[in-house]
């Protein structure tokens, strides 16, 4: 294995992680809305979505996702619509969500981890990154499984701390705003961020 390739991959992944994109906006939205714990769960969901794309790429299915224009647009528009719906719902129900809630169970699709997985799977940039870009760093003459495992570890240790910091900063603003009126606006801003994530996914174009 060529360690220079892993170093280049790590630098590229860190650059992507530091650049505010759908994953960052999604994590910030949950940090503002429900605190740092929720943002961490959202970040872990994003990493789980990355793991699924790693598996698809290792099986050779990532290339199909990255080269099929139909699949690309289907993933993009379904993901964008899902996040726009979440954002609209958060804005519409801002006053009700800002009120103190009991221990009523939260549907799985509304939990930060599950939303993080779905958000990452719906991000066409992830399809391109793991399906087309990452294989360029793989040495076909060396065992593939250790390389994919190392790439996966690199993605986790570079991206998860960045998302955790973004989520922590967002959660601090939430802690400073305890009044119900501010909580309503916090819900609305969180919803606007989710809609922004959906809009950013919709704006992504497939490279030709």
PDB file of N, CA and C in Angstrom, residues 7 9 17 20 30 55 61 69 75 92 106 119 140 145-146 153 172 188 192 195 205:
ATOM      1  N   UNK A   7      -2.365   9.614   2.776  1.00  0.00           N
ATOM      2  CA  UNK A   7      -2.163  10.971   3.276  1.00  0.00           C
ATOM      3  C   UNK A   7      -2.917  11.983   2.413  1.00  0.00           C
ATOM      4  N   UNK A   9      -5.562  11.326   0.603  1.00  0.00           N
ATOM      5  CA  UNK A   9      -6.988  11.107   0.848  1.00  0.00           C
ATOM      6  C   UNK A   9      -7.418  11.776   2.150  1.00  0.00           C
ATOM      7  N   UNK A  17     -14.501  18.103   5.059  1.00  0.00           N
ATOM      8  CA  UNK A  17     -15.161  18.159   6.362  1.00  0.00           C
ATOM      9  C   UNK A  17     -15.223  19.591   6.887  1.00  0.00           C
ATOM     10  N   UNK A  20     -18.217  24.108   5.092  1.00  0.00           N
ATOM     11  CA  UNK A  20     -19.641  23.980   5.458  1.00  0.00           C
ATOM     12  C   UNK A  20     -20.471  23.471   4.290  1.00  0.00           C
ATOM     13  N   UNK A  30     -29.439  20.396  14.276  1.00  0.00           N
ATOM     14  CA  UNK A  30     -29.800  19.568  15.433  1.00  0.00           C
ATOM     15  C   UNK A  30     -29.166  20.098  16.716  1.00  0.00           C
ATOM     16  N   UNK A  55     -19.250   0.484   1.658  1.00  0.00           N
ATOM     17  CA  UNK A  55     -19.564  -0.902   1.316  1.00  0.00           C
ATOM     18  C   UNK A  55     -19.971  -1.035  -0.141  1.00  0.00           C
ATOM     19  N   UNK A  61     -20.595  -1.290  -6.587  1.00  0.00           N
ATOM     20  CA  UNK A  61     -21.869  -0.669  -6.907  1.00  0.00           C
ATOM     21  C   UNK A  61     -21.790   0.851  -6.881  1.00  0.00           C
ATOM     22  N   UNK A  69     -26.968   8.670 -14.565  1.00  0.00           N
ATOM     23  CA  UNK A  69     -27.597   9.987 -14.403  1.00  0.00           C
ATOM     24  C   UNK A  69     -28.979   9.863 -13.776  1.00  0.00           C
ATOM     25  N   UNK A  75     -31.721  10.116  -6.459  1.00  0.00           N
ATOM     26  CA  UNK A  75     -31.193  10.271  -5.098  1.00  0.00           C
ATOM     27  C   UNK A  75     -31.235  11.732  -4.678  1.00  0.00           C
ATOM     28  N   UNK A  92     -43.287  25.132  10.665  1.00  0.00           N
ATOM     29  CA  UNK A  92     -44.733  25.132  10.883  1.00  0.00           C
ATOM     30  C   UNK A  92     -45.086  24.809  12.337  1.00  0.00           C
ATOM     31  N   UNK A 106     -40.422   9.270  20.279  1.00  0.00           N
ATOM     32  CA  UNK A 106     -40.187   9.992  19.032  1.00  0.00           C
ATOM     33  C   UNK A 106     -40.100   8.984  17.897  1.00  0.00           C
ATOM     34  N   UNK A 119     -29.931  11.568   5.349  1.00  0.00           N
ATOM     35  CA  UNK A 119     -29.380  12.777   4.727  1.00  0.00           C
ATOM     36  C   UNK A 119     -28.102  12.470   3.964  1.00  0.00           C
ATOM     37  N   UNK A 140      -4.795  -1.358  -6.671  1.00  0.00           N
ATOM     38  CA  UNK A 140      -5.403  -2.644  -7.046  1.00  0.00           C
ATOM     39  C   UNK A 140      -4.480  -3.827  -6.854  1.00  0.00           C
ATOM     40  N   UNK A 145      -9.464  -5.078   1.083  1.00  0.00           N
ATOM     41  CA  UNK A 145     -10.198  -4.918   2.338  1.00  0.00           C
ATOM     42  C   UNK A 145      -9.453  -4.034   3.338  1.00  0.00           C
ATOM     43  N   UNK A 146      -8.148  -4.259   3.595  1.00  0.00           N
ATOM     44  CA  UNK A 146      -7.449  -3.361   4.532  1.00  0.00           C
ATOM     45  C   UNK A 146      -7.445  -1.911   4.078  1.00  0.00           C
ATOM     46  N   UNK A 153     -11.710   4.490   8.331  1.00  0.00           N
ATOM     47  CA  UNK A 153     -11.221   5.051   9.592  1.00  0.00           C
ATOM     48  C   UNK A 153     -10.775   6.499   9.406  1.00  0.00           C
ATOM     49  N   UNK A 172     -24.246  25.717  22.159  1.00  0.00           N
ATOM     50  CA  UNK A 172     -24.008  26.789  23.130  1.00  0.00           C
ATOM     51  C   UNK A 172     -24.998  27.931  22.933  1.00  0.00           C
ATOM     52  N   UNK A 188     -37.527  27.726  14.323  1.00  0.00           N
ATOM     53  CA  UNK A 188     -37.680  28.234  12.959  1.00  0.00           C
ATOM     54  C   UNK A 188     -36.340  28.296  12.234  1.00  0.00           C
ATOM     55  N   UNK A 192     -35.180  26.340   8.956  1.00  0.00           N
ATOM     56  CA  UNK A 192     -34.612  27.026   7.795  1.00  0.00           C
ATOM     57  C   UNK A 192     -33.284  26.390   7.381  1.00  0.00           C
ATOM     58  N   UNK A 195     -34.052  23.231   5.533  1.00  0.00           N
ATOM     59  CA  UNK A 195     -34.485  23.549   4.178  1.00  0.00           C
ATOM     60  C   UNK A 195     -33.296  23.985   3.326  1.00  0.00           C
ATOM     61  N   UNK A 205     -25.079  19.614  -9.196  1.00  0.00           N
ATOM     62  CA  UNK A 205     -25.181  19.105 -10.554  1.00  0.00           C
ATOM     63  C   UNK A 205     -24.175  17.985 -10.762  1.00  0.00           C
TER      64      UNK A 205
END
